[in-house]
Amino acid sequence: MTPKPLQPTLAALSERLRELHRTTAQTPLFNPVFQLSLDLSRQLESGMTSIADLAGLVDELEAKSLESRASRLRCLVEPSASSRRLAELADASGSFDAFRRFWERPHLHAVFTAHPTFLLTPGQSQAVAQSAVTGDPIPPGTGSERPDITLAYEHECAMAAIARAQDARDRIVAEVFRQASEAWPERWQELAPLPFRFASWVGYDMDGRTDIKWYTSIAFRLSEKAERLSRYAASLEAIDGAHPLIPTLRTAGDLAGASAAEFGGDLSDPADLSAAADRLTEGGEARLLSLAPLVAQLEEEARAAETGKAIALRTLAAAMRADGLGMGWIHFRVNAKQLHNAIRQRLGDAHDIDLGSRGAVAALRDLVDAAEPISANFASLAVESSTAVRQFLAMAQILKHVDADAPIRMLVAECEQPSTVLAALFFAKRFGIDGKVDVSPLFETETALEHGGRFLDQLLAEEAYRSYARKRGRVAIQTGFSDAGRFVGQIPASLAIERLQGRLAEAMANNGMTDVAALVFDTHGEGMGRGAHPSSFEDRLEWPLSPWAQRRFARAGIALEPEASFQGGDGYLFFGTPELALATLTRIVEFSPAHTDTDAPVDPFYRRTDLSLDFYRAIKEHQRDHLESRTYSRAITAFGLGLLNETGSRKSRRQSDIAADRDMSLRQIRAIPHNAILQQLGYPVNIIAGVGSAAEGNMEDIAALIGESARGQQIMRLVRASNALASIKTVAAYGELFNSAYWASRPYRGTEDHLGEACEALAEYLISDDRNGVFRRLASRLRVDALKLHRLFDLVPDEDPHPEREGVRRMIGVLQAVRLALLQHIFLKAVSVPAFSRANDISRHDVLEMVFSLRIEDALAQLRRAYPTSFPRKGDFAMAEPGDYPPGQDEGYAAIRQQFIDPIDDAYALCLRISTSIANEFGAHG
């Protein structure tokens, strides 16, 4: 009996998948996802279903996934309630002093980074943001045009998000002033609200980047100054169209814009650089290097103005005080190795000393103490070869010629020893900017997290560092959830970072540093695997900086300056419209990480360390086993990068020999694509794996601890949310693509004779391929751990089960099955391409390996080179002499292009759109 054809719709395929799932009750090894892909593949290869039909299906699935993304965002920030929330948060019914304390210290420093998460097209981002606010459906085919993602594009997106955040902050500040003016008419102008600071490192992050010239950073900083001055002028014009400061702001903005254009060009010619530098440095007072006099003038005018105008003037002054002469503060970033290379040249005979030794610390201590400021100019920048030194010179020039007030952060990646911070202090002091630069070590590697407490004890014991921190008024550190989550698992990473934060509070108290603030920058992404808790906005804020850590600072009497990142296109969605920006900021104030209850009882998770510490260590050990496993590494690197869209100007993997894909290390793939591959393969290993195994042997006690612990329940909410989207069957299904026996058996019954030759070729080619075995072993290991996890789930009731969980899982299953069918189509077409001679050291075998590794664009480039359709033709020549040879030459290889190459291209384009849809269901890219 011929089975009824499947209609290419979500409803039909979901129903078919539900039916197939029933079969697993009789045949445990049966794979519903792969079977559905086979059903679709048979229809596609028989001509019953076309690529165009599947494109229509992908349109439908993509729109549904965008709506899912919008719904998730709406639930997190509740934009419809933001006005009511703001009115309640700004309530001035308490004491003036309490009100002042709550609003004059930032609830959060929000950093807009350029992490490669620009997954959605501009049209899709806009549609998701609007739907999150209105609840309107998103039509199929919305905003499909994908731009080139350049550094300039990333910077433009970051500035647009920050601008909306600034407007939302202005609205908050105005409401604070309004309610205060009614409650305390005689005192409200004493307030200086500073609910948020904003910052960006887009264009200033040099870690792993060789495409950012030093003058590119200067150009970005000047363009930001021009944009902010224009916005200040527009705000002032709305208050008083004839205000005398408007021309001052506009003139300075125009000058900054002109210099930005000059520094945005090619300044490799010394004459061009000299001219641009002279115009910038000789601008005089009209350029504005400080807003302090303007802020003072506006606040003085407010004292004499009627209340409405006074509130507007003071709101503008508050924005100027927060942002300075830019769209926000800026973060430069270098790698510790770059600093080490630079400092060794200053150590003389001790240049080869171990920088982790006590001798190195002593040498650097002397170097810092003896450092005397030296002047520099833009020529100094042009001739400097050291990346690290160039960064300090760039900061010095910005502070000297762009904005003299706003401090600059120097983030140091892979910082694992105090001597690295002392090296940074030396350069800051040497260039006279140690009073304006906050050096911030980044803790994200396993070594840095494990030994971070000792690092902080040693660093804060250094008098040179304590003196510097007091001058700056803060101790600044950065924690990284992406790489930490990749190397030790997201749950162990979060707990290790939490412990490090507690150790910072302890080290500051022990070294008499309670008179300065602790600025803790928690760099997390928008995906669950990179530190973004999906269950609620409260969980999102508390996951990277827990109430336990907050209270450690509060109880030590240390002012906490919490800072968090909104990374790339995914992070900017929170500020995608004015309504979302306001909703996001009011949500942050509602659950302010800068204010905590010091009298809250101790969570049992921290009291019962006999259980929680063992639980943490066991999960970490399980995650390490995966990371060091050849099976896991091969599964991730086998073809995973080919499932991902280009999402940023930074490369997805570290540079390597492109022929060494089979032996690629996980460390060659960056954290975001690593997480994104796990999403695409269907199982977020670095979140879920190990939790069940860690509870084994102590299951009931662990379950009881989790049940009575707020932190434990938060951990389980993350695990459940991730597990609700996970499918081990999908992991196994990808392995079946490389199963030689599958391809040999597929035409066995004579039902697909037209595929016999192609299937035989695939079967023969894949006999020695290791990927089928790799995925089977990985799936088996995940299944054993999952059995234990579900036993733990049974003992810890789900507090808030997702009402549409099964519907979401089936939609993801359909997406995966459609993509598996498309990949089978690509494989069949690839082995059917006629043989061609070896050219440029590329053979047909090499092209097939590219296809199986999903380096499709590389493979297509080689195939198009082998089968060109554009070449000299006889008709191009006006010859008097007749000639019949070669016959049919004008046809070229158009038929091969049409029959094989173009279908591969079309199918792969649909695969990438499916990747976007799957990422949307997970809530973020990576």
PDB file of C-alpha atoms in Angstrom, residues 6 16-17 20 23 30-42 733 817 820 824:
ATOM      1  CA  LEU A   6       2.907  14.257   3.324  1.00  0.00           C
ATOM      2  CA  ARG A  16       3.221  12.689  11.346  1.00  0.00           C
ATOM      3  CA  LEU A  17       5.993  13.176  13.909  1.00  0.00           C
ATOM      4  CA  LEU A  20       6.115   8.221  14.575  1.00  0.00           C
ATOM      5  CA  THR A  23       6.579   3.604  17.420  1.00  0.00           C
ATOM      6  CA  PHE A  30      13.467   3.773  16.339  1.00  0.00           C
ATOM      7  CA  ASN A  31      14.256   7.391  15.455  1.00  0.00           C
ATOM      8  CA  PRO A  32      11.122   9.446  14.652  1.00  0.00           C
ATOM      9  CA  VAL A  33      13.083  12.519  13.560  1.00  0.00           C
ATOM     10  CA  PHE A  34      15.211  10.612  11.075  1.00  0.00           C
ATOM     11  CA  GLN A  35      12.219   8.639   9.803  1.00  0.00           C
ATOM     12  CA  LEU A  36      10.321  11.856   9.094  1.00  0.00           C
ATOM     13  CA  SER A  37      13.381  13.156   7.259  1.00  0.00           C
ATOM     14  CA  LEU A  38      13.421   9.970   5.177  1.00  0.00           C
ATOM     15  CA  ASP A  39       9.726  10.382   4.353  1.00  0.00           C
ATOM     16  CA  LEU A  40      10.400  13.920   3.171  1.00  0.00           C
ATOM     17  CA  SER A  41      13.572  12.906   1.356  1.00  0.00           C
ATOM     18  CA  ARG A  42      11.723  10.223  -0.632  1.00  0.00           C
ATOM     19  CA  ALA A 733      19.753  11.313  13.606  1.00  0.00           C
ATOM     20  CA  ALA A 817      13.659  16.580   9.975  1.00  0.00           C
ATOM     21  CA  LEU A 820      18.021  16.370   7.477  1.00  0.00           C
ATOM     22  CA  GLN A 824      20.363  14.134   2.167  1.00  0.00           C
TER      23      GLN A 824
END
